[in-house]
Coordinates of C-alpha atoms in Angstrom, one line a residue:
Chain A
M5 CA 0.0 0.0 0.0
K6 CA 1.2 3.5 -0.8
K7 CA 2.5 5.7 2.0
K8 CA -0.1 8.1 3.3
K9 CA 0.9 11.5 4.5
G10 CA -1.0 14.5 5.9
A11 CA -3.8 12.4 7.3
Q12 CA -3.4 13.4 10.9
K13 CA -6.0 15.1 13.0
I14 CA -6.2 18.9 12.8
V15 CA -7.2 20.8 16.0
F16 CA -7.9 24.6 16.1
K17 CA -7.5 25.6 19.8
S18 CA -8.0 29.3 19.2
E19 CA -8.7 31.7 16.4
K20 CA -4.9 32.3 15.9
D21 CA -4.6 28.7 14.7
F22 CA -6.8 29.3 11.6
P23 CA -4.9 29.8 8.4
L24 CA -4.8 33.4 7.2
M25 CA -6.3 32.7 3.9
P26 CA -9.0 30.1 3.0
M27 CA -6.6 27.3 2.3
S28 CA -6.3 23.6 2.9
I29 CA -3.8 22.5 5.5
G30 CA -4.3 18.7 5.5
S31 CA -5.2 15.8 3.3
M32 CA -8.7 14.4 2.8
L33 CA -7.1 11.0 3.4
F34 CA -8.1 11.6 7.0
N35 CA -11.7 11.1 5.9
K36 CA -12.1 7.3 6.0
T37 CA -15.0 6.8 3.6
G38 CA -15.0 3.1 4.1
A39 CA -17.5 3.6 6.9
W40 CA -20.2 4.3 4.2
R41 CA -20.0 0.7 3.0
N42 CA -22.8 -1.9 3.2
I43 CA -21.3 -4.5 0.9
K44 CA -17.7 -5.1 0.3
P45 CA -15.7 -6.4 -2.7
V46 CA -13.4 -9.4 -2.2
I47 CA -10.9 -10.4 -4.9
N48 CA -10.3 -14.1 -5.7
L49 CA -6.7 -13.8 -6.9
E50 CA -6.7 -17.3 -8.5
K51 CA -9.0 -16.2 -11.2
C52 CA -7.5 -12.7 -11.6
I53 CA -5.8 -12.0 -15.0
Q54 CA -4.1 -8.7 -14.0
C55 CA -6.0 -6.6 -16.5
G56 CA -6.2 -3.5 -14.3
I57 CA -9.9 -2.8 -15.2
C58 CA -10.8 -2.7 -11.5
W59 CA -8.2 0.0 -10.9
K60 CA -9.5 2.0 -13.8
F61 CA -13.2 2.0 -12.7
C62 CA -12.7 2.6 -9.0
P63 CA -14.2 6.0 -8.3
D64 CA -12.9 6.1 -4.7
V65 CA -9.2 5.6 -5.7
A66 CA -9.3 2.6 -3.3
I67 CA -7.8 -0.1 -5.6
F68 CA -4.0 -0.1 -6.1
I69 CA -1.9 -2.3 -8.4
E70 CA 0.8 -3.6 -6.2
K71 CA 3.4 -5.9 -7.8
E72 CA 1.0 -6.4 -10.7
W73 CA -1.9 -7.6 -8.4
P74 CA -4.9 -5.5 -7.4
V75 CA -5.2 -4.6 -3.7
I76 CA -8.3 -3.1 -2.2
D77 CA -7.9 -0.4 0.4
Y78 CA -10.9 -1.0 2.7
E79 CA -10.4 2.2 4.6
Y80 CA -11.7 4.1 1.5
C81 CA -13.8 1.7 -0.5
K82 CA -17.5 2.9 -0.5
G83 CA -18.8 -0.4 -1.9
C84 CA -20.4 0.9 -5.2
G85 CA -19.8 -2.4 -6.9
L86 CA -18.5 -1.1 -10.2
C87 CA -15.3 -3.2 -10.0
A88 CA -17.3 -6.4 -9.4
E89 CA -19.7 -5.6 -12.3
E90 CA -16.9 -4.8 -14.8
C91 CA -14.3 -7.5 -13.9
P92 CA -14.0 -9.6 -17.1
T93 CA -13.4 -12.9 -15.2
K94 CA -15.9 -12.1 -12.4
C95 CA -13.3 -12.7 -9.8
I96 CA -14.5 -9.9 -7.5
A97 CA -17.5 -10.8 -5.4
M98 CA -19.6 -8.4 -3.4
V99 CA -20.2 -9.8 0.1
E100 CA -22.3 -8.5 3.0
E101 CA -20.3 -6.4 5.5
E102 CA -19.9 -8.0 8.9
K103 CA -21.5 -6.0 11.7
Chain B
M22 CA 0.1 4.5 -26.7
A23 CA 0.0 4.3 -22.9
K24 CA -0.6 1.1 -21.1
L25 CA -3.0 0.8 -18.2
K26 CA -0.4 -0.6 -15.9
E27 CA 2.0 2.3 -16.6
L28 CA -0.8 4.7 -15.7
A29 CA -1.6 2.7 -12.5
A30 CA 2.0 3.0 -11.4
M31 CA 1.9 6.8 -11.6
E32 CA 1.3 8.9 -8.5
D33 CA -2.3 9.9 -7.8
R34 CA -3.0 13.6 -8.2
L35 CA -6.5 13.2 -6.8
V36 CA -6.3 11.0 -3.6
A37 CA -8.8 8.9 -1.8
G38 CA -11.1 10.2 1.0
H39 CA -13.1 12.6 -1.1
G40 CA -16.9 12.7 -0.4
M41 CA -18.3 11.9 -3.8
C42 CA -21.3 9.6 -4.1
L43 CA -21.1 5.9 -4.7
G44 CA -20.3 5.2 -8.3
C45 CA -19.7 8.8 -9.2
G46 CA -18.2 9.3 -12.7
I47 CA -16.1 12.4 -11.9
P48 CA -13.0 10.6 -10.4
L49 CA -13.0 8.2 -13.3
I50 CA -12.5 11.1 -15.6
F51 CA -9.8 12.9 -13.6
K52 CA -8.0 9.7 -12.9
I53 CA -7.1 9.5 -16.6
I54 CA -6.9 13.2 -17.4
L55 CA -4.5 14.1 -14.5
R56 CA -2.1 11.3 -15.7
A57 CA -2.0 12.7 -19.3
T58 CA 0.8 15.1 -18.3
E59 CA 3.8 14.8 -16.1
D60 CA 4.5 18.5 -15.9
P61 CA 3.5 20.6 -12.9
L62 CA -0.2 21.4 -13.1
I63 CA -2.3 24.3 -11.9
I64 CA -6.1 23.7 -11.6
A65 CA -8.8 26.3 -11.3
N66 CA -12.1 24.7 -10.2
A67 CA -15.5 26.2 -10.6
T68 CA -18.1 25.5 -7.8
G69 CA -19.7 22.2 -8.3
C70 CA -19.7 18.6 -7.1
L71 CA -15.9 18.2 -7.7
E72 CA -15.1 21.3 -5.8
V73 CA -17.2 20.8 -2.7
C74 CA -16.5 17.1 -2.3
T75 CA -12.7 17.3 -2.6
T76 CA -12.0 20.3 -0.5
I77 CA -13.9 20.2 2.8
F78 CA -12.1 22.8 5.1
P79 CA -9.4 22.4 6.3
R80 CA -8.5 19.5 4.0
T81 CA -7.9 18.8 0.3
S82 CA -7.8 15.8 -2.0
W83 CA -5.5 17.4 -4.5
N84 CA -1.8 16.7 -4.8
V85 CA -1.4 19.7 -7.3
T86 CA -1.8 23.4 -7.0
W87 CA -5.5 24.1 -6.9
I88 CA -7.5 27.3 -6.8
H89 CA -11.2 27.6 -6.0
S90 CA -13.1 30.2 -8.0
A91 CA -16.7 31.3 -8.1
F92 CA -19.3 29.5 -10.2
E93 CA -18.9 31.7 -13.2
N94 CA -15.2 32.4 -13.6
A95 CA -13.0 29.2 -13.6
A96 CA -11.9 30.0 -17.1
S97 CA -11.0 33.6 -16.4
T98 CA -9.1 32.6 -13.2
I99 CA -7.0 30.0 -15.0
A100 CA -6.4 32.5 -17.9
G101 CA -5.2 35.1 -15.3
V102 CA -2.8 32.5 -13.8
E103 CA -1.5 31.6 -17.2
A104 CA -0.8 35.3 -17.9
M105 CA 0.9 35.7 -14.6
Y106 CA 3.3 32.9 -15.3
K107 CA 4.0 34.3 -18.7
A108 CA 5.0 37.7 -17.1
L109 CA 7.1 35.9 -14.5
K110 CA 9.0 34.1 -17.3
R111 CA 9.5 37.4 -19.1
K112 CA 10.9 39.0 -16.0
G113 CA 13.3 36.1 -15.5
K114 CA 11.9 35.1 -12.1
I115 CA 11.3 31.5 -13.3
P116 CA 13.3 29.7 -16.1
E117 CA 12.0 30.4 -19.6
D118 CA 11.8 26.8 -20.6
K119 CA 9.9 25.5 -17.5
K120 CA 6.8 23.8 -18.7
I121 CA 3.6 24.3 -16.6
K122 CA 0.2 23.2 -17.6
F123 CA -3.0 25.1 -16.8
L124 CA -6.3 23.3 -16.4
G125 CA -9.8 24.8 -15.8
V126 CA -12.5 22.5 -14.5
G127 CA -16.2 23.0 -14.4
G128 CA -19.4 21.0 -14.3
D129 CA -22.1 21.4 -16.9
G130 CA -23.8 24.2 -14.8
G131 CA -20.6 26.1 -14.4
T132 CA -19.7 25.7 -18.1
Y133 CA -22.9 25.5 -20.2
D134 CA -24.8 28.1 -18.3
I135 CA -23.1 30.3 -15.8
G136 CA -19.5 30.1 -16.9
L137 CA -20.1 30.3 -20.7
Q138 CA -19.1 34.0 -21.2
A139 CA -15.9 33.6 -19.1
L140 CA -15.0 30.5 -21.1
S141 CA -15.8 32.1 -24.4
G142 CA -13.6 35.1 -23.4
A143 CA -10.7 33.1 -22.2
V144 CA -10.5 30.9 -25.4
E145 CA -11.0 33.9 -27.6
R146 CA -8.0 35.6 -26.1
G147 CA -5.9 32.6 -26.9
H148 CA -4.5 31.7 -23.5
D149 CA -2.6 28.4 -23.4
I150 CA -5.1 26.6 -21.2
V151 CA -7.1 23.4 -21.2
Y152 CA -10.7 23.5 -20.0
V153 CA -12.5 20.3 -19.0
C154 CA -16.2 20.2 -18.6
Y155 CA -17.7 17.1 -16.8
D156 CA -21.2 17.0 -18.1
N157 CA -23.7 15.2 -15.9
N158 CA -26.7 16.8 -17.4
A159 CA -28.0 18.7 -14.2
Y160 CA -27.0 20.9 -11.3
A161 CA -26.3 17.7 -9.3
N162 CA -24.5 19.5 -6.4
T163 CA -27.6 21.6 -5.4
G164 CA -30.3 18.9 -5.9
G165 CA -30.6 18.3 -9.6
Q166 CA -32.0 21.5 -11.1
R167 CA -32.3 21.5 -14.9
S168 CA -29.3 23.0 -16.8
S169 CA -29.0 23.7 -20.5
A170 CA -27.2 20.3 -20.8
T171 CA -30.3 18.4 -19.5
P172 CA -31.6 16.4 -22.4
L173 CA -35.2 16.6 -23.8
G174 CA -37.7 14.8 -21.7
A175 CA -35.6 14.3 -18.6
S176 CA -37.2 15.0 -15.3
A177 CA -35.3 17.5 -13.1
T178 CA -36.4 19.2 -9.9
T179 CA -37.1 22.5 -11.8
S180 CA -38.6 20.8 -14.8
P181 CA -40.4 17.9 -13.1
Q182 CA -42.6 15.4 -14.9
G183 CA -46.3 15.5 -14.0
L184 CA -49.8 15.6 -15.5
K185 CA -49.1 18.7 -17.5
S186 CA -45.4 18.4 -18.3
P187 CA -43.3 15.5 -19.6
G188 CA -40.1 16.8 -18.1
K189 CA -37.8 19.2 -19.8
M190 CA -39.4 20.5 -23.0
Q191 CA -36.3 21.9 -24.7
R192 CA -33.3 20.4 -26.5
R193 CA -29.9 20.4 -24.9
K194 CA -27.3 22.9 -26.0
D195 CA -24.5 21.6 -28.1
L196 CA -21.6 23.3 -26.3
T197 CA -18.9 21.4 -28.1
R198 CA -20.0 22.9 -31.4
I199 CA -20.1 26.3 -29.8
L200 CA -16.5 26.0 -28.8
V201 CA -15.6 24.7 -32.3
A202 CA -17.1 28.0 -33.6
H203 CA -14.4 29.9 -31.6
N204 CA -11.8 28.5 -34.1
I205 CA -9.5 27.2 -31.3
P206 CA -6.9 24.5 -32.0
Y207 CA -8.4 21.6 -30.2
V208 CA -11.9 20.6 -29.2
A209 CA -13.1 17.1 -28.3
Q210 CA -15.9 15.2 -26.8
A211 CA -15.0 12.1 -24.7
S212 CA -16.3 9.5 -22.3
P213 CA -14.4 7.9 -19.4
I214 CA -15.3 4.4 -20.4
R215 CA -13.0 4.6 -23.5
W216 CA -10.0 5.5 -21.4
Q217 CA -7.4 5.2 -24.2
D218 CA -9.4 7.7 -26.3
L219 CA -9.8 10.0 -23.3
Y220 CA -6.1 9.8 -22.5
N221 CA -5.1 10.6 -26.0
K222 CA -7.4 13.5 -26.2
A223 CA -6.2 14.9 -22.8
K224 CA -2.6 14.5 -24.0
K225 CA -3.3 16.3 -27.2
A226 CA -5.1 19.1 -25.4
F227 CA -2.2 19.6 -23.0
E228 CA 0.4 19.5 -25.8
V229 CA -1.4 21.9 -28.2
E230 CA -0.3 25.6 -28.3
G231 CA -3.3 27.7 -27.3
P232 CA -6.7 26.9 -25.8
A233 CA -8.2 23.4 -25.8
F234 CA -11.6 22.2 -24.6
L235 CA -12.7 18.7 -23.6
N236 CA -16.4 17.9 -23.0
V237 CA -16.6 14.6 -21.0
L238 CA -19.8 12.7 -20.2
C239 CA -20.0 12.1 -16.5
L240 CA -22.1 9.3 -14.8
C241 CA -24.4 10.6 -12.0
P242 CA -26.2 7.8 -10.2
T243 CA -27.9 10.3 -7.9
E244 CA -29.6 12.5 -10.5
W245 CA -29.9 9.9 -13.3
K246 CA -31.5 7.5 -10.8
Y247 CA -30.0 4.1 -11.9
D248 CA -28.3 1.3 -10.0
E249 CA -24.8 2.6 -9.4
S250 CA -23.1 -0.7 -10.2
Q251 CA -24.5 -0.6 -13.8
G252 CA -22.8 2.8 -14.5
I253 CA -20.2 1.6 -17.0
R254 CA -22.7 -0.3 -19.1
L255 CA -25.0 2.7 -19.2
A256 CA -22.1 4.9 -20.4
Q257 CA -21.4 2.2 -23.1
T258 CA -25.0 2.5 -24.4
A259 CA -24.6 6.3 -24.5
I260 CA -21.9 5.9 -27.2
D261 CA -23.6 2.9 -28.9
T262 CA -26.9 4.8 -29.3
C263 CA -25.0 7.9 -30.5
V264 CA -26.5 10.0 -27.8
W265 CA -23.0 11.0 -26.9
P266 CA -20.8 10.7 -30.0
L267 CA -17.0 10.7 -29.5
Y268 CA -15.3 13.1 -31.8
E269 CA -12.5 15.6 -32.0
V270 CA -12.0 18.8 -34.0
E271 CA -8.4 19.7 -34.7
D272 CA -8.0 23.1 -36.5
G273 CA -11.6 22.9 -37.8
K274 CA -11.3 19.3 -39.1
Y275 CA -13.8 16.9 -37.6
K276 CA -12.9 13.3 -36.9
I277 CA -15.3 10.7 -35.4
N278 CA -13.3 8.5 -33.0
Y279 CA -15.9 5.8 -32.4
K280 CA -18.5 4.5 -34.8
P281 CA -20.8 1.8 -33.3
K282 CA -21.0 -1.3 -35.5
E283 CA -24.7 -1.3 -35.1
K284 CA -26.5 1.9 -34.0
K285 CA -28.7 0.9 -31.1
P286 CA -32.2 2.5 -30.5
V287 CA -32.2 5.3 -28.0
L288 CA -34.6 3.3 -25.8
E289 CA -31.6 1.3 -24.4
W290 CA -30.1 4.5 -23.1
L291 CA -33.4 5.8 -21.6
K292 CA -34.8 2.7 -20.0
P293 CA -32.4 2.1 -17.1
Q294 CA -32.6 5.7 -16.0
G295 CA -35.3 6.9 -13.5
R296 CA -35.3 10.4 -14.8
F297 CA -36.8 9.1 -18.1
R298 CA -39.2 6.7 -16.6
H299 CA -42.3 8.8 -17.3
L300 CA -41.6 8.8 -21.0
F301 CA -42.7 5.1 -21.2
K302 CA -46.3 6.0 -20.3
E303 CA -48.7 5.9 -23.2
E304 CA -49.4 9.6 -23.4
N305 CA -45.7 10.4 -23.8
A306 CA -45.0 8.0 -26.7
S307 CA -44.6 10.9 -29.2
F308 CA -41.7 12.2 -27.1
L309 CA -39.7 9.0 -27.5
E310 CA -40.0 9.3 -31.3
E311 CA -38.9 12.9 -31.2
I312 CA -35.8 12.1 -29.1
Q313 CA -34.9 9.3 -31.5
K314 CA -35.4 11.7 -34.4
Q315 CA -33.2 14.3 -32.9
V316 CA -30.4 11.8 -32.1
D317 CA -30.5 10.6 -35.7
E318 CA -30.4 14.1 -37.0
D319 CA -27.4 15.1 -34.9
W320 CA -25.5 11.9 -35.8
E321 CA -26.2 12.4 -39.5
E322 CA -25.0 16.0 -39.3
L323 CA -21.9 15.0 -37.5
N324 CA -21.1 12.4 -40.1
K325 CA -21.6 15.0 -42.8
L326 CA -19.2 17.4 -41.1
A327 CA -16.6 14.6 -40.6
S328 CA -16.7 13.7 -44.3
L329 CA -16.0 17.2 -45.5

């Protein structure tokens, strides 16, 4: 998984801590959108043909290609199901999230 | 020709954690476009879904220099930035040969309606910028009001379907052709599902001297009201039915990039979408014919222009 920087908590204790201009001082990586998910994709790597289509169609930038194999980042996956629908070998299954 | 794996190995310029809807089409577009250049990039973003979802104070999803501008002036903001860098180069404050790319971004509301005069002015002045419009056919950020990109017959919150009205009564505006009429070096219409085509077009747009414009169809499960996992198939029917033809115009010369082997009836595009559901009632049958007629006319006209 790629190294994530700038994802720490930002606390404003007083008005002086605010930036002088309306500007961003941290990364949205802090916002763990994986909590939105109801169903989650699971990859069966035995059937995977390393085409990269799941990477291309992931709107949440939550699939990485690591050493030629796809890896899902469950901290950010929102569970839309586009990857499972578009996988040419149907090796991604959408399973119910455990409560 | 770029390979998908090479693109996947590049660093993300739009990172995860943004608050866009499930199955949103905007990140699919910018995943490819932001990889089409390796030079430093400056982005001016008009108000819209992309802007509010990626920059919630005090954080940002962008790994590039990014400026927020008001709804109407993304094009003039990026034109001003380009002019500033030109002046800095002239004064010798930054090296003359340093390549910096400038990108203006707006949704269909901020481009078709509100930002049209700023965009028209910026491209007329000949700034070396690229403007990308992600067209999702409505003001999706504020609750789906109709824009001039909303197609005929679609139900939007300010053109709702009901007993007296079958949704929007007017045709959509053909913005790509309006930009062609400005005689700028490069104008193209693309779709994120044909990534190679979109990548080539973005690369050409960044490399060309002078203004370039890309109009990209953007999936919107919230306003189009379809099952979000079916999005890519829906986008495929958009180009197979010729509702959204893929073409480019280089120095006034039209070229169609994708011709479907068999042109499908427009019903296949309308059926999965909830915003067109009312058209399948008996009393609105004449509307379906009219939509098909208009799509055929537009496609014929485009073919005529491409064969010149």
